[in-house]
Tab-separated table of C-alpha atoms in Angstrom:
chain	number	residue	atom	x	y	z
W	446	MET	CA	-0.168	0.169	-0.194
W	447	SER	CA	1.572	3.526	-0.576
W	448	LEU	CA	0.992	6.622	0.892
W	449	THR	CA	-1.237	7.922	-2.105
W	450	SER	CA	-3.711	5.496	-1.832
W	451	THR	CA	-4.561	6.510	1.318
W	452	PRO	CA	-5.576	10.088	1.058
W	453	THR	CA	-8.042	8.741	-1.847
W	454	ARG	CA	-9.528	6.210	0.481
W	455	TYR	CA	-10.291	9.441	2.845
W	456	VAL	CA	-12.155	11.034	-0.079
W	457	LEU	CA	-13.784	7.854	-1.375
W	458	LEU	CA	-15.078	7.220	1.960
W	459	ALA	CA	-16.029	10.857	2.979
W	460	ALA	CA	-17.891	10.536	-0.252
W	461	LEU	CA	-19.763	7.416	0.295
W	462	VAL	CA	-20.669	8.577	3.929
W	463	GLY	CA	-22.163	12.073	2.733
W	464	THR	CA	-24.179	10.665	0.014
W	465	LEU	CA	-25.359	7.975	2.689
W	466	ALA	CA	-26.725	10.691	4.879
W	467	CYS	CA	-28.393	12.866	2.299
W	468	ALA	CA	-30.360	10.026	0.735
W	469	PRO	CA	-33.921	9.456	1.842
W	470	THR	CA	-34.724	7.091	3.947
W	471	ALA	CA	-38.256	4.620	3.663
W	472	THR	CA	-39.873	6.155	6.726
W	473	HIS	CA	-38.958	9.308	4.776
W	474	ALA	CA	-40.441	7.728	1.862
W	475	GLN	CA	-43.810	6.124	3.770
W	476	ALA	CA	-44.757	8.925	5.875
W	477	LYS	CA	-48.195	10.066	5.647
W	478	PRO	CA	-48.614	14.341	5.668
W	479	PRO	CA	-49.758	15.468	9.130
W	480	ALA	CA	-53.412	16.202	9.248
W	481	LYS	CA	-54.609	19.858	9.118
W	482	ALA	CA	-55.618	21.221	12.367
W	483	GLU	CA	-58.999	23.103	12.708
W	484	ALA	CA	-58.601	26.605	10.986
W	485	LYS	CA	-59.933	29.177	13.652
W	486	PRO	CA	-61.938	32.365	12.598
W	487	ALA	CA	-59.290	34.760	11.820
W	488	LYS	CA	-59.948	38.427	13.447
W	489	THR	CA	-62.349	40.655	11.678
W	490	LEU	CA	-60.833	43.866	10.097
W	491	THR	CA	-61.548	47.070	11.501
W	492	ILE	CA	-60.731	48.356	7.861
W	493	ASP	CA	-63.010	48.410	5.141
W	494	LEU	CA	-61.233	47.476	2.574
W	495	THR	CA	-63.627	48.060	-0.518
W	496	GLU	CA	-62.800	51.390	0.722
W	497	ILE	CA	-59.207	51.380	0.136
W	498	GLN	CA	-58.910	49.384	-2.431
W	499	LYS	CA	-61.203	52.228	-4.907
W	500	PRO	CA	-58.813	53.696	-7.380
W	501	TRP	CA	-57.835	57.183	-6.623
W	502	THR	CA	-56.949	58.902	-9.510
W	503	GLY	CA	-57.003	62.629	-10.320
W	504	ASP	CA	-58.144	63.996	-7.160
W	505	LEU	CA	-55.480	66.129	-5.799
W	506	ASP	CA	-58.467	68.224	-3.331
W	507	GLY	CA	-59.068	64.154	-2.084
W	508	MET	CA	-55.802	63.238	-1.187
W	509	ILE	CA	-55.149	67.115	1.102
W	510	LYS	CA	-59.317	65.821	2.265
W	511	ARG	CA	-58.345	62.459	2.911
W	512	HIS	CA	-54.612	63.283	3.991
W	513	THR	CA	-53.672	60.075	2.581
W	514	ILE	CA	-51.125	59.326	-0.854
W	515	ARG	CA	-50.257	55.931	-1.512
W	516	VAL	CA	-46.581	55.137	-2.466
W	517	LEU	CA	-45.016	52.531	-4.439
W	518	THR	CA	-41.876	51.578	-3.483
W	519	VAL	CA	-39.821	48.430	-3.187
W	520	TYR	CA	-39.385	46.413	0.243
W	521	SER	CA	-35.317	46.388	0.370
W	522	LYS	CA	-33.131	48.019	3.207
W	523	THR	CA	-32.123	50.843	0.824
W	524	PHE	CA	-35.923	51.880	0.068
W	525	TYR	CA	-38.140	50.925	2.203
W	526	THR	CA	-37.946	48.714	5.615
W	527	VAL	CA	-39.897	48.957	8.681
W	528	ASP	CA	-37.099	48.280	11.584
W	529	LYS	CA	-38.629	47.787	15.509
W	530	GLY	CA	-41.962	49.278	13.775
W	531	VAL	CA	-39.926	52.854	12.703
W	532	GLN	CA	-40.355	53.428	8.480
W	533	ARG	CA	-36.819	54.220	7.259
W	534	GLY	CA	-35.421	54.330	3.567
W	535	ALA	CA	-34.868	56.573	0.735
W	536	ALA	CA	-38.460	56.097	-0.575
W	537	PHE	CA	-39.736	56.647	2.426
W	538	ASP	CA	-37.728	60.023	3.171
W	539	ALA	CA	-38.591	60.990	-0.197
W	540	GLY	CA	-42.374	60.788	0.591
W	541	ARG	CA	-42.018	62.395	3.582
W	542	LEU	CA	-40.233	65.357	1.811
W	543	PHE	CA	-43.300	65.320	-1.067
W	544	VAL	CA	-46.394	65.480	1.796
W	545	GLU	CA	-44.273	68.504	3.662
């Protein structure tokens, strides 16, 4: 036996153990899915969704009256994120400046 064959054996043994560790077992293949728990009724919303989902277009006076604008942005650490209940990001800052 030469010294160069010993590391090769360790590599082959490690590959075999890794393959067997990742292979599915018979119990995983035959396991039944867990029974679904009964769905609890959802809490009722205090906001009327139909009112929120109505389109708002071309009504600057209405936006001023409602004191509400919508800003479409991506959720990322740079543009918009909520950290411990505080809104942060470049899009949030730009929206605040627009409102002011």
